[in-house]
PDB file of C-alpha atoms in Angstrom:
ATOM      1  CA  MET A   1     122.201   1.106   9.148  1.00 95.00           C
ATOM      2  CA  PHE A   2     119.232   3.496   9.110  1.00 98.00           C
ATOM      3  CA  VAL A   3     116.815   2.970   6.221  1.00 98.00           C
ATOM      4  CA  LEU A   4     113.915   5.140   5.088  1.00 98.00           C
ATOM      5  CA  GLY A   5     110.928   3.203   3.734  1.00 98.00           C
ATOM      6  CA  ILE A   6     108.288   4.790   1.497  1.00 98.00           C
ATOM      7  CA  GLU A   7     104.964   3.195   0.530  1.00 97.00           C
ATOM      8  CA  ALA A   8     102.625   4.922  -1.938  1.00 97.00           C
ATOM      9  CA  ALA A   9     101.377   2.174  -4.248  1.00 95.00           C
ATOM     10  CA  THR A  10      97.820   2.167  -2.848  1.00 93.00           C
ATOM     11  CA  PRO A  11      95.480   4.841  -1.427  1.00 92.00           C
ATOM     12  CA  VAL A  12      97.611   4.633   1.728  1.00 93.00           C
ATOM     13  CA  ALA A  13     100.702   6.794   2.106  1.00 96.00           C
ATOM     14  CA  ALA A  14     103.141   5.353   4.640  1.00 97.00           C
ATOM     15  CA  VAL A  15     106.675   6.174   5.724  1.00 98.00           C
ATOM     16  CA  ALA A  16     109.011   4.584   8.280  1.00 98.00           C
ATOM     17  CA  VAL A  17     112.591   4.651   9.503  1.00 98.00           C
ATOM     18  CA  VAL A  18     114.280   1.491  10.757  1.00 98.00           C
ATOM     19  CA  ARG A  19     117.664   0.793  12.244  1.00 98.00           C
ATOM     20  CA  GLY A  20     118.467  -2.710  11.197  1.00 94.00           C
ATOM     21  CA  GLU A  21     115.161  -4.475  11.757  1.00 90.00           C
ATOM     22  CA  LYS A  22     114.073  -2.221  14.618  1.00 97.00           C
ATOM     23  CA  VAL A  23     111.305   0.242  13.732  1.00 98.00           C
ATOM     24  CA  LEU A  24     112.160   3.698  15.077  1.00 98.00           C
ATOM     25  CA  ALA A  25     109.276   5.710  13.674  1.00 98.00           C
ATOM     26  CA  GLU A  26     106.339   5.202  11.340  1.00 98.00           C
ATOM     27  CA  ARG A  27     103.427   7.237   9.985  1.00 97.00           C
ATOM     28  CA  MET A  28     100.500   6.251   7.774  1.00 96.00           C
ATOM     29  CA  VAL A  29      97.552   8.184   6.362  1.00 95.00           C
ATOM     30  CA  ASN A  30      94.562   7.083   4.333  1.00 91.00           C
ATOM     31  CA  ASN A  31      92.897  10.346   3.472  1.00 88.00           C
ATOM     32  CA  GLN A  32      91.648  12.168   0.391  1.00 80.00           C
ATOM     33  CA  ARG A  33      94.832  14.157  -0.173  1.00 87.00           C
ATOM     34  CA  THR A  34      97.172  13.025  -2.903  1.00 91.00           C
ATOM     35  CA  HIS A  35     100.477  11.354  -2.094  1.00 95.00           C
ATOM     36  CA  SER A  36     102.287  14.318  -3.613  1.00 93.00           C
ATOM     37  CA  VAL A  37     100.855  16.419  -0.770  1.00 94.00           C
ATOM     38  CA  ASN A  38     101.342  13.848   1.993  1.00 94.00           C
ATOM     39  CA  LEU A  39     104.712  12.238   1.416  1.00 97.00           C
ATOM     40  CA  LEU A  40     107.338  14.947   1.923  1.00 97.00           C
ATOM     41  CA  PRO A  41     105.851  16.278   5.189  1.00 97.00           C
ATOM     42  CA  MET A  42     105.531  12.697   6.437  1.00 98.00           C
ATOM     43  CA  ILE A  43     109.148  11.914   5.557  1.00 98.00           C
ATOM     44  CA  LYS A  44     110.342  15.027   7.373  1.00 98.00           C
ATOM     45  CA  ALA A  45     108.216  14.196  10.436  1.00 98.00           C
ATOM     46  CA  VAL A  46     109.235  10.526  10.599  1.00 98.00           C
ATOM     47  CA  MET A  47     112.921  11.358  10.360  1.00 98.00           C
ATOM     48  CA  GLU A  48     112.490  13.881  13.161  1.00 98.00           C
ATOM     49  CA  ASP A  49     110.565  11.315  15.217  1.00 98.00           C
ATOM     50  CA  ALA A  50     113.390   8.816  14.694  1.00 98.00           C
ATOM     51  CA  GLY A  51     116.033  11.407  15.511  1.00 98.00           C
ATOM     52  CA  VAL A  52     117.944  10.893  12.267  1.00 98.00           C
ATOM     53  CA  THR A  53     119.176  13.183   9.528  1.00 98.00           C
ATOM     54  CA  ARG A  54     119.817  12.459   5.879  1.00 97.00           C
ATOM     55  CA  GLN A  55     123.507  12.002   6.728  1.00 97.00           C
ATOM     56  CA  ASP A  56     122.555   9.086   9.006  1.00 98.00           C
ATOM     57  CA  LEU A  57     120.663   7.167   6.330  1.00 98.00           C
ATOM     58  CA  GLY A  58     122.287   4.207   4.617  1.00 98.00           C
ATOM     59  CA  GLY A  59     119.662   3.867   1.910  1.00 98.00           C
ATOM     60  CA  ILE A  60     116.057   4.272   0.824  1.00 98.00           C
ATOM     61  CA  ALA A  61     113.501   1.538   0.138  1.00 98.00           C
ATOM     62  CA  VAL A  62     110.345   2.214  -1.850  1.00 98.00           C
ATOM     63  CA  SER A  63     107.314   0.135  -2.722  1.00 97.00           C
ATOM     64  CA  SER A  64     107.741  -0.671  -6.415  1.00 97.00           C
ATOM     65  CA  GLY A  65     104.331  -2.137  -7.242  1.00 95.00           C
ATOM     66  CA  PRO A  66     102.028  -3.429  -8.357  1.00 97.00           C
ATOM     67  CA  GLY A  67      99.375  -0.935  -7.367  1.00 95.00           C
ATOM     68  CA  SER A  68      97.928   2.417  -8.350  1.00 93.00           C
ATOM     69  CA  PHE A  69      99.742   3.806 -11.388  1.00 94.00           C
ATOM     70  CA  THR A  70      99.540   7.359 -10.058  1.00 94.00           C
ATOM     71  CA  GLY A  71     100.570   6.401  -6.532  1.00 94.00           C
ATOM     72  CA  LEU A  72     103.489   4.344  -7.791  1.00 95.00           C
ATOM     73  CA  ARG A  73     104.767   7.194  -9.943  1.00 95.00           C
ATOM     74  CA  ILE A  74     104.585   9.655  -7.047  1.00 96.00           C
ATOM     75  CA  GLY A  75     106.228   7.290  -4.567  1.00 97.00           C
ATOM     76  CA  MET A  76     108.983   6.251  -6.948  1.00 97.00           C
ATOM     77  CA  ALA A  77     109.674   9.828  -8.063  1.00 97.00           C
ATOM     78  CA  THR A  78     109.887  11.004  -4.452  1.00 98.00           C
ATOM     79  CA  ALA A  79     112.199   8.174  -3.360  1.00 98.00           C
ATOM     80  CA  LYS A  80     114.435   8.387  -6.435  1.00 98.00           C
ATOM     81  CA  THR A  81     114.791  12.155  -6.164  1.00 98.00           C
ATOM     82  CA  LEU A  82     115.749  11.979  -2.498  1.00 98.00           C
ATOM     83  CA  ALA A  83     118.192   9.122  -3.131  1.00 98.00           C
ATOM     84  CA  GLN A  84     119.837  11.006  -5.968  1.00 97.00           C
ATOM     85  CA  VAL A  85     120.066  14.332  -4.097  1.00 98.00           C
ATOM     86  CA  TRP A  86     121.276  12.678  -0.882  1.00 98.00           C
ATOM     87  CA  GLY A  87     123.654  10.319  -2.661  1.00 97.00           C
ATOM     88  CA  LEU A  88     122.055   7.129  -1.334  1.00 98.00           C
ATOM     89  CA  PRO A  89     121.474   3.665  -2.799  1.00 98.00           C
ATOM     90  CA  ILE A  90     117.873   2.652  -3.355  1.00 98.00           C
ATOM     91  CA  VAL A  91     115.961  -0.632  -3.536  1.00 98.00           C
ATOM     92  CA  GLY A  92     112.482  -1.408  -4.798  1.00 98.00           C
ATOM     93  CA  ILE A  93     110.278  -3.662  -2.666  1.00 98.00           C
ATOM     94  CA  SER A  94     107.258  -5.526  -4.035  1.00 97.00           C
ATOM     95  CA  THR A  95     104.070  -4.044  -2.619  1.00 97.00           C
ATOM     96  CA  LEU A  96     102.682  -7.564  -2.275  1.00 98.00           C
ATOM     97  CA  GLU A  97     105.760  -8.848  -0.455  1.00 98.00           C
ATOM     98  CA  ALA A  98     105.621  -5.887   1.931  1.00 97.00           C
ATOM     99  CA  LEU A  99     101.980  -6.721   2.675  1.00 97.00           C
ATOM    100  CA  ALA A 100     102.746 -10.384   3.320  1.00 98.00           C
ATOM    101  CA  HIS A 101     105.936  -9.799   5.321  1.00 97.00           C
ATOM    102  CA  PRO A 102     104.307  -9.131   8.742  1.00 95.00           C
ATOM    103  CA  LEU A 103     102.560 -12.526   8.518  1.00 96.00           C
ATOM    104  CA  THR A 104     105.838 -14.430   8.108  1.00 96.00           C
ATOM    105  CA  GLY A 105     105.673 -17.528  10.293  1.00 95.00           C
ATOM    106  CA  GLN A 106     101.965 -18.063   9.874  1.00 92.00           C
ATOM    107  CA  GLY A 107     100.985 -21.522   8.682  1.00 93.00           C
ATOM    108  CA  GLY A 108      99.441 -22.248   5.306  1.00 97.00           C
ATOM    109  CA  LEU A 109      99.442 -19.823   2.396  1.00 98.00           C
ATOM    110  CA  ILE A 110      99.610 -16.042   2.575  1.00 98.00           C
ATOM    111  CA  CYS A 111      97.951 -14.302  -0.353  1.00 98.00           C
ATOM    112  CA  PRO A 112      97.945 -10.493  -0.545  1.00 98.00           C
ATOM    113  CA  ILE A 113      95.406  -9.133  -3.028  1.00 98.00           C
ATOM    114  CA  LEU A 114      95.055  -5.570  -4.257  1.00 97.00           C
ATOM    115  CA  ASN A 115      92.038  -4.306  -6.158  1.00 96.00           C
ATOM    116  CA  ALA A 116      93.324  -3.885  -9.730  1.00 95.00           C
ATOM    117  CA  ARG A 117      89.889  -2.961 -11.116  1.00 91.00           C
ATOM    118  CA  ARG A 118      88.716  -4.354 -14.500  1.00 92.00           C
ATOM    119  CA  ASP A 119      87.503  -7.407 -12.501  1.00 95.00           C
ATOM    120  CA  GLU A 120      91.075  -8.345 -11.569  1.00 97.00           C
ATOM    121  CA  VAL A 121      93.310  -8.347  -8.523  1.00 98.00           C
ATOM    122  CA  TYR A 122      97.044  -7.997  -8.188  1.00 98.00           C
ATOM    123  CA  ALA A 123      98.142 -11.026  -6.224  1.00 98.00           C
ATOM    124  CA  ALA A 124     101.011 -13.236  -5.131  1.00 98.00           C
ATOM    125  CA  VAL A 125     101.067 -16.447  -3.120  1.00 98.00           C
ATOM    126  CA  TYR A 126     103.597 -17.017  -0.341  1.00 98.00           C
ATOM    127  CA  ARG A 127     104.371 -19.527   2.376  1.00 98.00           C
ATOM    128  CA  THR A 128     106.863 -19.507   5.232  1.00 96.00           C
ATOM    129  CA  VAL A 129     109.917 -21.728   4.792  1.00 96.00           C
ATOM    130  CA  ALA A 130     112.694 -21.751   7.395  1.00 94.00           C
ATOM    131  CA  GLY A 131     111.414 -18.526   8.902  1.00 92.00           C
ATOM    132  CA  LYS A 132     111.331 -16.613   5.615  1.00 93.00           C
ATOM    133  CA  LEU A 133     108.713 -15.946   2.977  1.00 96.00           C
ATOM    134  CA  GLU A 134     108.931 -18.047  -0.167  1.00 97.00           C
ATOM    135  CA  ARG A 135     106.963 -16.803  -3.174  1.00 98.00           C
ATOM    136  CA  LEU A 136     105.063 -19.592  -4.919  1.00 98.00           C
ATOM    137  CA  GLU A 137     103.248 -17.535  -7.564  1.00 97.00           C
ATOM    138  CA  GLY A 138     103.115 -13.986  -8.843  1.00 93.00           C
ATOM    139  CA  PRO A 139     103.114 -11.128  -8.816  1.00 96.00           C
ATOM    140  CA  MET A 140     100.284 -11.205 -11.302  1.00 97.00           C
ATOM    141  CA  ALA A 141      97.105  -9.481 -12.436  1.00 97.00           C
ATOM    142  CA  ILE A 142      94.451 -12.183 -12.316  1.00 98.00           C
ATOM    143  CA  ARG A 143      90.695 -12.632 -12.216  1.00 98.00           C
ATOM    144  CA  PRO A 144      89.411 -13.679  -8.775  1.00 98.00           C
ATOM    145  CA  GLU A 145      87.889 -16.836 -10.259  1.00 98.00           C
ATOM    146  CA  GLU A 146      91.242 -18.016 -11.583  1.00 98.00           C
ATOM    147  CA  LEU A 147      93.025 -17.126  -8.352  1.00 98.00           C
ATOM    148  CA  ALA A 148      90.441 -19.118  -6.377  1.00 98.00           C
ATOM    149  CA  ARG A 149      91.072 -22.152  -8.617  1.00 98.00           C
ATOM    150  CA  ARG A 150      94.821 -21.897  -8.086  1.00 97.00           C
ATOM    151  CA  LEU A 151      94.472 -21.576  -4.327  1.00 97.00           C
ATOM    152  CA  GLU A 152      92.040 -24.495  -4.206  1.00 96.00           C
ATOM    153  CA  SER A 153      94.485 -26.707  -6.103  1.00 96.00           C
ATOM    154  CA  ARG A 154      97.129 -26.233  -3.405  1.00 94.00           C
ATOM    155  CA  ASP A 155      94.823 -27.719  -0.752  1.00 89.00           C
ATOM    156  CA  LEU A 156      96.179 -25.562   2.091  1.00 95.00           C
ATOM    157  CA  PRO A 157      94.562 -22.970   4.335  1.00 97.00           C
ATOM    158  CA  VAL A 158      95.087 -19.428   3.051  1.00 98.00           C
ATOM    159  CA  THR A 159      95.110 -15.994   4.638  1.00 98.00           C
ATOM    160  CA  LEU A 160      93.944 -13.187   2.360  1.00 98.00           C
ATOM    161  CA  LEU A 161      94.893  -9.586   3.066  1.00 98.00           C
ATOM    162  CA  GLY A 162      95.040  -6.290   1.219  1.00 97.00           C
ATOM    163  CA  ASP A 163      92.573  -3.753  -0.122  1.00 95.00           C
ATOM    164  CA  GLY A 164      91.106  -6.436  -2.382  1.00 96.00           C
ATOM    165  CA  VAL A 165      89.614  -8.170   0.676  1.00 97.00           C
ATOM    166  CA  PRO A 166      86.690  -5.733   1.202  1.00 95.00           C
ATOM    167  CA  VAL A 167      85.854  -6.092  -2.504  1.00 96.00           C
ATOM    168  CA  TYR A 168      86.345  -9.841  -3.055  1.00 97.00           C
ATOM    169  CA  GLY A 169      86.535 -11.369   0.425  1.00 97.00           C
ATOM    170  CA  GLU A 170      82.997 -12.761   0.364  1.00 97.00           C
ATOM    171  CA  PHE A 171      83.623 -14.302  -3.051  1.00 98.00           C
ATOM    172  CA  PHE A 172      86.689 -16.187  -1.786  1.00 98.00           C
ATOM    173  CA  LEU A 173      84.828 -17.325   1.328  1.00 97.00           C
ATOM    174  CA  LYS A 174      82.108 -18.737  -0.896  1.00 97.00           C
ATOM    175  CA  GLN A 175      84.579 -20.446  -3.220  1.00 96.00           C
ATOM    176  CA  LEU A 176      87.034 -21.818  -0.657  1.00 96.00           C
ATOM    177  CA  GLY A 177      84.937 -22.057   2.499  1.00 93.00           C
ATOM    178  CA  GLY A 178      86.634 -22.711   5.810  1.00 92.00           C
ATOM    179  CA  ARG A 179      90.094 -22.819   4.252  1.00 95.00           C
ATOM    180  CA  VAL A 180      90.086 -19.000   3.978  1.00 97.00           C
ATOM    181  CA  LEU A 181      90.946 -16.530   6.706  1.00 96.00           C
ATOM    182  CA  LEU A 182      90.358 -12.862   5.960  1.00 96.00           C
ATOM    183  CA  ALA A 183      92.888 -10.638   7.709  1.00 95.00           C
ATOM    184  CA  PRO A 184      91.452  -7.656   9.606  1.00 92.00           C
ATOM    185  CA  GLY A 185      91.576  -4.206   8.059  1.00 88.00           C
ATOM    186  CA  SER A 186      94.474  -3.148  10.263  1.00 88.00           C
ATOM    187  CA  ALA A 187      96.607  -5.879   8.675  1.00 89.00           C
ATOM    188  CA  SER A 188      95.443  -5.192   5.145  1.00 89.00           C
ATOM    189  CA  TRP A 189      96.944  -1.753   4.499  1.00 89.00           C
ATOM    190  CA  PRO A 190     100.526  -1.457   3.279  1.00 88.00           C
ATOM    191  CA  ARG A 191     102.921   0.031   5.830  1.00 95.00           C
ATOM    192  CA  GLY A 192     106.247   1.776   5.609  1.00 97.00           C
ATOM    193  CA  ALA A 193     107.950  -0.429   8.216  1.00 98.00           C
ATOM    194  CA  PRO A 194     107.914  -3.685   6.187  1.00 97.00           C
ATOM    195  CA  VAL A 195     109.175  -1.775   3.139  1.00 98.00           C
ATOM    196  CA  ALA A 196     112.030  -0.329   5.211  1.00 98.00           C
ATOM    197  CA  GLU A 197     112.848  -3.646   6.905  1.00 98.00           C
ATOM    198  CA  LEU A 198     112.933  -5.597   3.646  1.00 98.00           C
ATOM    199  CA  GLY A 199     114.940  -2.764   2.139  1.00 98.00           C
ATOM    200  CA  TYR A 200     117.466  -2.993   4.955  1.00 98.00           C
ATOM    201  CA  ARG A 201     118.004  -6.692   4.248  1.00 97.00           C
ATOM    202  CA  ARG A 202     118.600  -6.065   0.563  1.00 98.00           C
ATOM    203  CA  LEU A 203     120.853  -3.100   1.116  1.00 98.00           C
ATOM    204  CA  VAL A 204     122.995  -5.152   3.515  1.00 97.00           C
ATOM    205  CA  ALA A 205     123.126  -7.876   0.871  1.00 97.00           C
ATOM    206  CA  GLY A 206     124.573  -5.347  -1.566  1.00 97.00           C
ATOM    207  CA  GLU A 207     121.456  -5.029  -3.725  1.00 98.00           C
ATOM    208  CA  GLY A 208     121.243  -1.233  -3.541  1.00 97.00           C
ATOM    209  CA  MET A 209     121.179   0.452  -6.928  1.00 97.00           C
ATOM    210  CA  ASP A 210     121.506   3.783  -8.658  1.00 96.00           C
ATOM    211  CA  PRO A 211     118.141   5.582  -8.336  1.00 96.00           C
ATOM    212  CA  LEU A 212     118.088   6.324 -12.069  1.00 94.00           C
ATOM    213  CA  LYS A 213     117.975   2.588 -12.805  1.00 95.00           C
ATOM    214  CA  LEU A 214     115.039   1.695 -10.554  1.00 97.00           C
ATOM    215  CA  LEU A 215     111.738   1.124 -12.376  1.00 94.00           C
ATOM    216  CA  PRO A 216     108.218   0.458 -11.076  1.00 95.00           C
ATOM    217  CA  ASP A 217     106.599  -2.937 -11.581  1.00 94.00           C
ATOM    218  CA  TYR A 218     103.198  -2.103 -13.046  1.00 94.00           C
ATOM    219  CA  ILE A 219     102.428  -5.746 -14.008  1.00 92.00           C
ATOM    220  CA  ARG A 220     100.033  -4.623 -16.742  1.00 80.00           C
ATOM    221  CA  LEU A 221      99.430  -1.630 -19.003  1.00 64.00           C
ATOM    222  CA  SER A 222      97.436   1.326 -17.723  1.00 53.00           C
ATOM    223  CA  GLU A 223      93.938   1.890 -19.098  1.00 53.00           C
ATOM    224  CA  ALA A 224      95.204   4.904 -21.070  1.00 48.00           C
ATOM    225  CA  GLU A 225      97.953   2.786 -22.645  1.00 47.00           C
ATOM    226  CA  VAL A 226      95.476   0.039 -23.547  1.00 45.00           C
ATOM    227  CA  LYS A 227      93.162   2.550 -25.234  1.00 48.00           C
ATOM    228  CA  TRP A 228      96.107   4.082 -27.104  1.00 43.00           C
ATOM    229  CA  LEU A 229      97.214   0.687 -28.409  1.00 47.00           C
ATOM    230  CA  GLN A 230      93.668  -0.154 -29.457  1.00 54.00           C
ATOM    231  CA  LYS A 231      93.446   3.146 -31.273  1.00 60.00           C
ATOM    232  CA  GLN A 232      96.737   2.477 -33.084  1.00 59.00           C
ATOM    233  CA  LYS A 233      95.556  -0.965 -34.173  1.00 65.00           C
ATOM    234  CA  GLY A 234      92.298   0.568 -35.378  1.00 61.00           C
TER     235      GLY A 234
END
């Protein structure tokens, strides 16, 4: 089965095509252009690179959050429109799980963190069990101080990755000391290949769904929604 994976939940736009769990083609950009400009040309190019057409695809996987509200909306709208027009099943993949997936097999805890602003991070905590990721906590929007306390209570080494690392990495090093490993930047940006690979597994397991039923996982309300609710209460 060929699967198209789309990632747009962060400032990175990434697209990949896999056949089973073999990556055939992948592209990623982290530039100033919006995802609405980047995604469709990238999808076209990656499918050409992989040598597949829409008739070859067995499904589409898309990063479903948490992450940037605008990026999530663009990525989800793009994936759902293509799935509906092409008559394909779709699956949503946690942005945090897709980040952690390439580190499957690593000892200790794996904790992807995304900068959620408002002095919070989006985070989840994973470990490898029997060759697969097991989620221990999350996904959640949480203050770094509280996340540090939770990680400290587990008394295991932890690898942090994601775009929250440049912002909060030094804080976690100070709080947790030698138990923390900060993943390099190249491992901290979401990619299309893990989204596609995880999507393949779920599609094979029969978890594909009608694109109209797939919803993003924002975790918390947007700033505009919070202000609107405050205004209504006032």
